Structure formats: C-alpha cells, structure tokens
mmCIF file of C-alpha atoms and ligand atoms in Angstrom:
data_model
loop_
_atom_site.group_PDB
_atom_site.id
_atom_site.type_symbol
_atom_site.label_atom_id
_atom_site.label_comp_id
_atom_site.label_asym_id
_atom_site.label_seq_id
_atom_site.Cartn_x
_atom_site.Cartn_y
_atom_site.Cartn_z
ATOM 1 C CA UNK R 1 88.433 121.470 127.626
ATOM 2 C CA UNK R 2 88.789 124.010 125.233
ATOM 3 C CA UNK R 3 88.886 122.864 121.478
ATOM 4 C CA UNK R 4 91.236 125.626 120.728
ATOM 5 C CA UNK R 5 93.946 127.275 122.903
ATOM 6 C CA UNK R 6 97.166 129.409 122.023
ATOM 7 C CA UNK R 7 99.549 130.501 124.782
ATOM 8 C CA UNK R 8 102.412 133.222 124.320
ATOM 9 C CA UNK R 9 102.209 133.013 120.404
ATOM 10 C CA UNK R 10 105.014 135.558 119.153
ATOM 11 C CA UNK R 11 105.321 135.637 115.340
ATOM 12 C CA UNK R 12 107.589 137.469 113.228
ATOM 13 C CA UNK R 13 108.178 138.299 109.264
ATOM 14 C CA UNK R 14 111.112 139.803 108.054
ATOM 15 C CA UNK R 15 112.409 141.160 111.756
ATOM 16 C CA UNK R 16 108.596 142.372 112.293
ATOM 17 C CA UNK R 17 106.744 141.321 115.458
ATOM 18 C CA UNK R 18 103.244 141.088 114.741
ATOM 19 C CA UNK R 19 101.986 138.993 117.222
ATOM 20 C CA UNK R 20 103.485 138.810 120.432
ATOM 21 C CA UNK R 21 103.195 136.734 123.517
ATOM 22 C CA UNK R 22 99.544 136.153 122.421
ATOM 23 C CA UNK R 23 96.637 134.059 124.356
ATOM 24 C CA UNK R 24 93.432 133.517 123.042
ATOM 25 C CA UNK R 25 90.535 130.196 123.346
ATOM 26 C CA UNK R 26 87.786 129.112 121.545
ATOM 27 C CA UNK R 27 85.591 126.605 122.977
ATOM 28 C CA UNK R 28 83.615 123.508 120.896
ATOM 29 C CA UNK R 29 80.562 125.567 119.000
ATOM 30 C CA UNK R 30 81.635 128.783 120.198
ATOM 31 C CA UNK R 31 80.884 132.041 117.858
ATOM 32 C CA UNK R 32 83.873 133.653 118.349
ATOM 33 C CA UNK R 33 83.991 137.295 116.568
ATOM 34 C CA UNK R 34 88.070 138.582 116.436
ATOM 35 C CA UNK R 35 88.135 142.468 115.949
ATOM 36 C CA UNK R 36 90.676 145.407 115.297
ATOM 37 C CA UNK R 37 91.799 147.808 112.766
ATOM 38 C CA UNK R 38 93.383 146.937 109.568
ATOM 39 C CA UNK R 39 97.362 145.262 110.109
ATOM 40 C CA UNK R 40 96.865 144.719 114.089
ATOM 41 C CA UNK R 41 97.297 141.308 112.983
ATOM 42 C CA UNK R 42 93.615 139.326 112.109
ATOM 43 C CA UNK R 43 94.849 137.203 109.229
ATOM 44 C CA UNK R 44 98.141 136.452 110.468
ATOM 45 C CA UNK R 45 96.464 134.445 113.702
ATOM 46 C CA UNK R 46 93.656 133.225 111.191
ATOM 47 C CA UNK R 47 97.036 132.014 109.032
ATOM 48 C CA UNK R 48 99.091 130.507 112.140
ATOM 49 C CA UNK R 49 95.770 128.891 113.489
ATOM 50 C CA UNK R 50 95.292 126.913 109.940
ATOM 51 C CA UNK R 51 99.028 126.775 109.493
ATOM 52 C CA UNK R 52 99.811 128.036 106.166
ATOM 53 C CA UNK R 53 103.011 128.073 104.473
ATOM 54 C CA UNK R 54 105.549 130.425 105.688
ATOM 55 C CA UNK R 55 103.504 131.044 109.013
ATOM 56 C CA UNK R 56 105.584 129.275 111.708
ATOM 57 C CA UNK R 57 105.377 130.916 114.665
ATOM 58 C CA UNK R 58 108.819 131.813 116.783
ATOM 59 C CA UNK R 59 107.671 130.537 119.799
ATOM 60 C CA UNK R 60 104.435 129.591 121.554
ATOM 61 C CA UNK R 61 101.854 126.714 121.743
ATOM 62 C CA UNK R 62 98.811 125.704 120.081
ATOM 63 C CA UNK R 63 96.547 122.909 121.309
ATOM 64 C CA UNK R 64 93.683 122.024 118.818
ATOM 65 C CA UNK R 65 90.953 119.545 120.334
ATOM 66 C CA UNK R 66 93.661 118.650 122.596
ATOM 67 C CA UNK R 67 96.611 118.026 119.977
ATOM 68 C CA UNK R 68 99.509 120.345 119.780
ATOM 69 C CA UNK R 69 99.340 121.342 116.488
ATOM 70 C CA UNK R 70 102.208 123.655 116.181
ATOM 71 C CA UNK R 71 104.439 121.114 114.271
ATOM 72 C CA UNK R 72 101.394 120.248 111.476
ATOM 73 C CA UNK R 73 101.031 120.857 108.079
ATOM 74 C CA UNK R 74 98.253 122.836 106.764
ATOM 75 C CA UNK R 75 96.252 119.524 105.307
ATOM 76 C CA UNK R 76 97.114 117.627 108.369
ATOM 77 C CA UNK R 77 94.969 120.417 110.445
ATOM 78 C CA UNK R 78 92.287 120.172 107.777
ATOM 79 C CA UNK R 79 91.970 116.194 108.677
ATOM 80 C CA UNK R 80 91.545 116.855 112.219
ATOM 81 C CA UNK R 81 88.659 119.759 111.499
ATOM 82 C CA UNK R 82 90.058 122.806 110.952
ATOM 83 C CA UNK R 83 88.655 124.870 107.474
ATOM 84 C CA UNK R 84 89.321 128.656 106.807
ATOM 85 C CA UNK R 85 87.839 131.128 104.349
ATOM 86 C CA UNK R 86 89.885 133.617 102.351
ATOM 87 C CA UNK R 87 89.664 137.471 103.256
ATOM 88 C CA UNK R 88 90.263 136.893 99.361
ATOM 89 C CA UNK R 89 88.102 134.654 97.996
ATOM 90 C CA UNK R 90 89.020 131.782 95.740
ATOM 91 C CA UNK R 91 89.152 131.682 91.850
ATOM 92 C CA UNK R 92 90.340 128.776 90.026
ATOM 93 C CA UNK R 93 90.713 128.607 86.273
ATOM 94 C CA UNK R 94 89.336 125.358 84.667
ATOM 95 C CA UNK R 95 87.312 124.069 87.466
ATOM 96 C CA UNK R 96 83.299 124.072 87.619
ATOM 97 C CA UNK R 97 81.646 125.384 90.529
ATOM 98 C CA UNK R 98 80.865 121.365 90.976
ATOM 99 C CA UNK R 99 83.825 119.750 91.091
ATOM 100 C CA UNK R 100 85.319 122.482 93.891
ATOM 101 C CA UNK R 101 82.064 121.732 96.027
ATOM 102 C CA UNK R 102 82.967 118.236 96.121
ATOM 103 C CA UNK R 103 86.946 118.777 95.646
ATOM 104 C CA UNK R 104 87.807 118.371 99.626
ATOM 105 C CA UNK R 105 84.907 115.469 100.640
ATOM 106 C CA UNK R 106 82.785 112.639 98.919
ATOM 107 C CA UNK R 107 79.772 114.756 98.727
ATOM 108 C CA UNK R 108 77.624 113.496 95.832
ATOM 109 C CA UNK R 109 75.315 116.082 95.344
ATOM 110 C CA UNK R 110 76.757 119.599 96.625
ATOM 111 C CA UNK R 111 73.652 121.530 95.579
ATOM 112 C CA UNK R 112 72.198 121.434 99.401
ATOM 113 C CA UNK R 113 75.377 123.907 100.619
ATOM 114 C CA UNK R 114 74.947 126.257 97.334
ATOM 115 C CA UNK R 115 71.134 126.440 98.307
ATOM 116 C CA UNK R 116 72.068 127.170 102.061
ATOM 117 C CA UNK R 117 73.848 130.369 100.518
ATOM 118 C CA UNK R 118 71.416 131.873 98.380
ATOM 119 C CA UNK R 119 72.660 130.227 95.112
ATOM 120 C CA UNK R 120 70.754 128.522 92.717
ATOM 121 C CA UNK R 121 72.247 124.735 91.939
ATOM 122 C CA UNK R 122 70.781 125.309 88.417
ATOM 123 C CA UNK R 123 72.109 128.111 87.818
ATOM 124 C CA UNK R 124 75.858 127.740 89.332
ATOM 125 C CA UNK R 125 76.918 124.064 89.505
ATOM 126 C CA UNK R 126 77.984 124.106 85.937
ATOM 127 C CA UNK R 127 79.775 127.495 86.016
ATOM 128 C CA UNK R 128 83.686 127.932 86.011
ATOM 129 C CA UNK R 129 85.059 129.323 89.314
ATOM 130 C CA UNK R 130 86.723 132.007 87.843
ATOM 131 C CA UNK R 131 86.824 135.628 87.410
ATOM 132 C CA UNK R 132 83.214 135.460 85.455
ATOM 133 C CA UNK R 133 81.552 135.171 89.229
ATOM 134 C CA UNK R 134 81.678 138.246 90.925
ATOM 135 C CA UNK R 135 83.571 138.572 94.506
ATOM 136 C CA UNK R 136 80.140 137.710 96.677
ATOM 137 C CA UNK R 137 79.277 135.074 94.279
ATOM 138 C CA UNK R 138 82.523 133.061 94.913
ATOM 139 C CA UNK R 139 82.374 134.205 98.553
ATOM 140 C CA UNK R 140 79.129 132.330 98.567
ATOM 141 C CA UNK R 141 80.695 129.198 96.630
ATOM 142 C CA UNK R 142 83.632 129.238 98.986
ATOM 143 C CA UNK R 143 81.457 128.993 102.204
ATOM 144 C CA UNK R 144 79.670 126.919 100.845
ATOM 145 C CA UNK R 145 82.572 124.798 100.622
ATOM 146 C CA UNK R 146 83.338 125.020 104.268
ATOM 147 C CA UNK R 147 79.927 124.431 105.187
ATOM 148 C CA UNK R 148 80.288 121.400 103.411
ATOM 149 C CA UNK R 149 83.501 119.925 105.330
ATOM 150 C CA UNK R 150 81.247 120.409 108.731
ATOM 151 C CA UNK R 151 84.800 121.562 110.334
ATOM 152 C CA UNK R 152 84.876 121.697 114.255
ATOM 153 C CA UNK R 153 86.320 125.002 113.742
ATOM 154 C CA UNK R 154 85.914 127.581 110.895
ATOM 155 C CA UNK R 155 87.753 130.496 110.393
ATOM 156 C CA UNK R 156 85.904 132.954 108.262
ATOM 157 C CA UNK R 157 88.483 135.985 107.280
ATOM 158 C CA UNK R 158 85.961 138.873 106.631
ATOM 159 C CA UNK R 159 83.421 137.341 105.041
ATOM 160 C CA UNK R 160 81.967 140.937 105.130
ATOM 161 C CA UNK R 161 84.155 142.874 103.131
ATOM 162 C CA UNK R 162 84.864 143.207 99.679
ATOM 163 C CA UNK R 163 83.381 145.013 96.479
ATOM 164 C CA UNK R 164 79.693 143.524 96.648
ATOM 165 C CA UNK R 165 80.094 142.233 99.902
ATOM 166 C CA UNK R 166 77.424 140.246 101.873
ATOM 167 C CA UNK R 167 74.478 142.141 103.892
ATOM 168 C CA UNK R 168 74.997 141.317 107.736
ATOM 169 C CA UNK R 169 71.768 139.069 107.304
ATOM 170 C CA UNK R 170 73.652 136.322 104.995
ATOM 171 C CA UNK R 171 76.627 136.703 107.259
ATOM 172 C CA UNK R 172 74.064 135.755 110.262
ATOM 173 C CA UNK R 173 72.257 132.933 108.139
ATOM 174 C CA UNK R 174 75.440 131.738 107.494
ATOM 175 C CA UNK R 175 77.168 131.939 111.041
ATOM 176 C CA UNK R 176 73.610 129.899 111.902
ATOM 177 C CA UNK R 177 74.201 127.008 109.423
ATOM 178 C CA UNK R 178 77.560 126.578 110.921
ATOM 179 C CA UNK R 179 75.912 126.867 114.258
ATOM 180 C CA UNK R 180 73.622 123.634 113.152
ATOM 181 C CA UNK R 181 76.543 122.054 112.037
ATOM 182 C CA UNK R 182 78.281 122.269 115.359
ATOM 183 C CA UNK R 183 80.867 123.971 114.159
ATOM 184 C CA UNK R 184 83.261 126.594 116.059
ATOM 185 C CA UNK R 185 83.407 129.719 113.988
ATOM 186 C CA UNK R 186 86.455 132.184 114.355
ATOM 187 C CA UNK R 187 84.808 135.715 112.661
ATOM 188 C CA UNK R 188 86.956 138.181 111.520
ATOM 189 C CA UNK R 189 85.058 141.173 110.859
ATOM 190 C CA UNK R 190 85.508 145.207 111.278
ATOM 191 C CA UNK R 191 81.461 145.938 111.584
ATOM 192 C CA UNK R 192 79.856 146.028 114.748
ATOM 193 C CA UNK R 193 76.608 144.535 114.264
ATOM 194 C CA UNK R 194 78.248 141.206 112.762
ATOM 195 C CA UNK R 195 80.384 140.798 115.936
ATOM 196 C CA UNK R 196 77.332 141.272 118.137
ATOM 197 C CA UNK R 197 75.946 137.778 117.123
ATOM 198 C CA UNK R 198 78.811 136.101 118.133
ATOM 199 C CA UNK R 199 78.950 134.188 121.503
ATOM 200 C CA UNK R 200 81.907 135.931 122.642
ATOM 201 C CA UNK R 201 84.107 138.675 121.117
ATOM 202 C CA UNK R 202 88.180 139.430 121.110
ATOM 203 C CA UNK R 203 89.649 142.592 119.920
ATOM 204 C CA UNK R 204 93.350 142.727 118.723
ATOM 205 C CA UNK R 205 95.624 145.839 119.084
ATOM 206 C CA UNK R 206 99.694 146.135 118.511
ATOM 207 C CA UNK R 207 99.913 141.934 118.597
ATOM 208 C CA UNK R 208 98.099 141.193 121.498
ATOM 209 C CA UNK R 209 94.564 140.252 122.458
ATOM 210 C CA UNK R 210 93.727 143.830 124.677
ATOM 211 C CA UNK R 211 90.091 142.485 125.657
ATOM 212 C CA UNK R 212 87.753 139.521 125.735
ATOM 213 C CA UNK R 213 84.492 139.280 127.101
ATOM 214 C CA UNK R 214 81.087 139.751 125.453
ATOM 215 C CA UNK R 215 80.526 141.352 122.386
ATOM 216 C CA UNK R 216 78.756 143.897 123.976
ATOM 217 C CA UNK R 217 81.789 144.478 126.528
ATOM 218 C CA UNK R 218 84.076 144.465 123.655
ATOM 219 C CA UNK R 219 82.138 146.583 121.179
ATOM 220 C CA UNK R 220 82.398 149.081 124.326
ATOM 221 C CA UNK R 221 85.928 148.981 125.245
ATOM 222 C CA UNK R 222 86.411 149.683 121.159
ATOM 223 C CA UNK R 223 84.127 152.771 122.011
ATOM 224 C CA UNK R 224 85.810 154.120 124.640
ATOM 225 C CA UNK R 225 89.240 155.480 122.909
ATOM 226 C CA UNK R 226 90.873 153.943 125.913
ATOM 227 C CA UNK R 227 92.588 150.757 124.605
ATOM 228 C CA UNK R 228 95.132 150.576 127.275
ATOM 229 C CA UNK R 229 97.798 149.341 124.976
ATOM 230 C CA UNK R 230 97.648 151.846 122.260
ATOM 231 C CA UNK R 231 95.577 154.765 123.683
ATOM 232 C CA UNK R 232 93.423 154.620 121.298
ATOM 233 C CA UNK R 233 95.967 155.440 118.605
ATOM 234 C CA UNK R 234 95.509 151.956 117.115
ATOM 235 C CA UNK R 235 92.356 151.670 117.134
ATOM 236 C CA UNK R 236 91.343 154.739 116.126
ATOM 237 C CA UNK R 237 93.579 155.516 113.374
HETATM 238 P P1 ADP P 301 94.808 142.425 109.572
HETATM 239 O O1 ADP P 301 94.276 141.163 109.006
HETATM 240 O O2 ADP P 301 94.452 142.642 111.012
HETATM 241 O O3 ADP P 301 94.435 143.623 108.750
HETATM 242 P P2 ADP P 301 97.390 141.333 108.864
HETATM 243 O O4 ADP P 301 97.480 140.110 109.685
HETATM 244 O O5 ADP P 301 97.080 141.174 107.418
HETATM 245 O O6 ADP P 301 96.406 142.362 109.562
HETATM 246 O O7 ADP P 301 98.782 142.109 108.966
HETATM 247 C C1 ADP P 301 99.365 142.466 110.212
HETATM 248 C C2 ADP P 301 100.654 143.254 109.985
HETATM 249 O O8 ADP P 301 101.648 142.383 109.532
HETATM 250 C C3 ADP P 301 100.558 144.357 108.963
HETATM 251 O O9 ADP P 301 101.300 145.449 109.428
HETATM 252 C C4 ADP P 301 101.180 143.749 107.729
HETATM 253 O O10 ADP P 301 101.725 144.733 106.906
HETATM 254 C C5 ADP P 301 102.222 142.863 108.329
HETATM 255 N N1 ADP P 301 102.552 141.671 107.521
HETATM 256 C C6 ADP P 301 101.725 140.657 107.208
HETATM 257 N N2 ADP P 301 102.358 139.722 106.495
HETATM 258 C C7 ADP P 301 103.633 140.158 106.351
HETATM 259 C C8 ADP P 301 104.805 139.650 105.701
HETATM 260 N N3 ADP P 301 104.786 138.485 105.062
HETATM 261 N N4 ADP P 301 105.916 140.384 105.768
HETATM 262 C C9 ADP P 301 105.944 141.555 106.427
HETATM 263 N N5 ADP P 301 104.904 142.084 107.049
HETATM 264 C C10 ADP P 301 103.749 141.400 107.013
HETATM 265 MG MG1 MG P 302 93.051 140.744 107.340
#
C-alpha cells in the first residue's frame, strides 16, 4: 500500500487552476524528489498535502497511510506523521532556538538533531530564532525540527535555495538522516544533482505531473525540450 496517494487533485485560487486532475504516490521511506520551473505548482501540492489554511482542494482524493485526509486540519495531519519545511524558513520573535526544538514533541535534550545539522548545541540552543540567524542557519534549526518529529513523511520545500543556501552535501546528509529515521521525504528542489539521490523523481508542468520514473529518466525528459504538455515552453522559460 502506498503511504501517500492523490487522485484527480484540481485546485484553484481566485478562478486560477493550478493543479488539475493531478495523480501522484509516495511509498513508506521513499525519496521522492518533485521538480519544475518556478509557479508550475511545487508548493501548492507541498501546501494541499500538509493541508494548510486556505488550501482546500476543489475536488480530488488524498489517502495518507490509508486515511483520507482531505477533510483534516493541518495539526490533525501532523498527529498522524506528516511534517513540512518552509521554502521560507521560520523566524519567531521571543523564542530560543531550545524551546522551538522541543516546541512540537517531549524531547528533553534537542542538541542530538542541531548536531545532525552541522550546528553547535553550545553555540545555538540559547539563541533567539529570529532575524539575528541567517537564512541557512534557521534552515538548519528548522530541519532539525522535523528531524526531530521522525514524521512518516517529510516534505522539504527547497531546502536548497535561498541567500546562503545549503551545499548539495548537507542536503544529502540530511535526506540520509531522514532515511535512518524511516521517514518518506517529498524534495522539492530545481538542481539536478539533489534530485538524483532521490529514489524516484516527478516533474510538474502546467498542473499536472508530465513524468515519473527515475531520476535519471526524469532529469532526461527535463533535457529533452520535449515536455509533451508544454513543448518545452514551461519548462524552459
Ligand atoms: P512553485 O512552488 O512551483 O514555484 P507555486 O505553487 O508557488 O509554484 O505557485 C503556482 C502558481 O500558483 C503560480 O503561478 C502562483 O502565482 C500561483 N498562486 C499560488 N498561490 C496563489 C494564490 N493564493 N492566489 C493566486 N495565485 C496563486
Ligand atoms: Mg515553491
């Protein structure tokens, strides 16, 4: 069974379809890299998947480790393992880099998960999570949090991009601690040579997954201008 499966997802804002009619599967551990140019429609399925407010799709199914979780709340699919990372990552004034790593779960001691992402305990546990920490370093805190909720599925919005972004080896050490979590990871990313460490690959184009396969099989479809839904307009813009 797969732990994650959408059928004919359609999904509209303001009289704009951005998703239509869209299928897609992830199955329990699977490294699942999501692809496509910018405003094909990434973060709105990362959004629908973790249900945030305003995101209600207009018609379509979604079955989450064999629930239908169309009608849930955002914490309700948190409780039965689903955790997401911000394209944008968090900053909260008047809260230490502490008390967020042990916000969502009864983790005593949260300076394991800062260690697993290159950040020194000592050095960060007692600093505010606010706009004092650059973009990677709350990037870093903020997986660190979903590292720490050992999530069946994680959905990491381009963990990649940003001002002083992280190299494609913390993005793979990372994508390996989930991996010895058991976790499911759902990676949005534009470079290549992230999405070729994933177990499988899906690219997006005009709303719709256009190809699935291998990351290799995707990477080459990308390659090949001939994206049979936009003609390579899309996703070569
Ligand atoms: P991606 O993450 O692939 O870059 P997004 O999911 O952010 O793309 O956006 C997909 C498209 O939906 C874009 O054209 C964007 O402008 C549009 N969009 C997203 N949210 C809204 C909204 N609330 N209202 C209108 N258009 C939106
Ligand atoms: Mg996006």
């Amino acid at each position: 069974m797969a732990l994650l499966e959408i059928q004919g997802l359609t999904y509209r804002a303001h009289d704009k379809e951005i998703l239509t009619d869209l299928a897609f599967s992830m199955d329990a551990e699977e490294i699942h890299a999501l692809v496509g140019t910018n405003g094909t429609g990434k973060s709105t399925l990362a959004y629908l998947i973790m249900g945030c407010e305003g995101y209600r799709p207009a018609s379509g199914e979604m079955r989450f480790d064999g629930k239908m979780i169309s009608g849930l709340k955002i914490h309700e699919r948190a409780a039965i393992g689903i955790a997401m990372a911000w394209q944008e990552p968090v900053r909260f004034e008047g809260i230490s880099v502490r008390e967020y790593l042990t916000l969502k779960h009864r983790e005593a001691d949260p300076s394991h998960y800062l260690e697993m992402v290159g950040l020194s305990p000592e050095l960060y546990l007692g600093r505010m999570v606010d706009k004092c920490l650059s973009g990677g370093e709350r990037k870093r805190i903020e997986l660190a949090s979903i590292l720490a909720l050992r999530p069946k599925l994680a959905i990491l919005d381009e963990p990649d991009s940003g001002i002083d972004m992280l190299s494609t080896q913390d993005i793979i050490n990372v994508i390996n601690l989930f991996k010895q979590n058991g976790s499911a990871v759902l990676l949005i990313t534009h470079r290549e040579e992230i999405a070729l460490i994933a177990d499988r690959a899906s690219q997006l184009c005009r709303g719709g997954i256009v190809c699935s396969g291998s990351p290799r099989e995707v990477a080459e479809y990308y390659k090949s201008r001939k994206c049979l839904v936009c003609d390579g307009e899309v996703c070569h813009e």
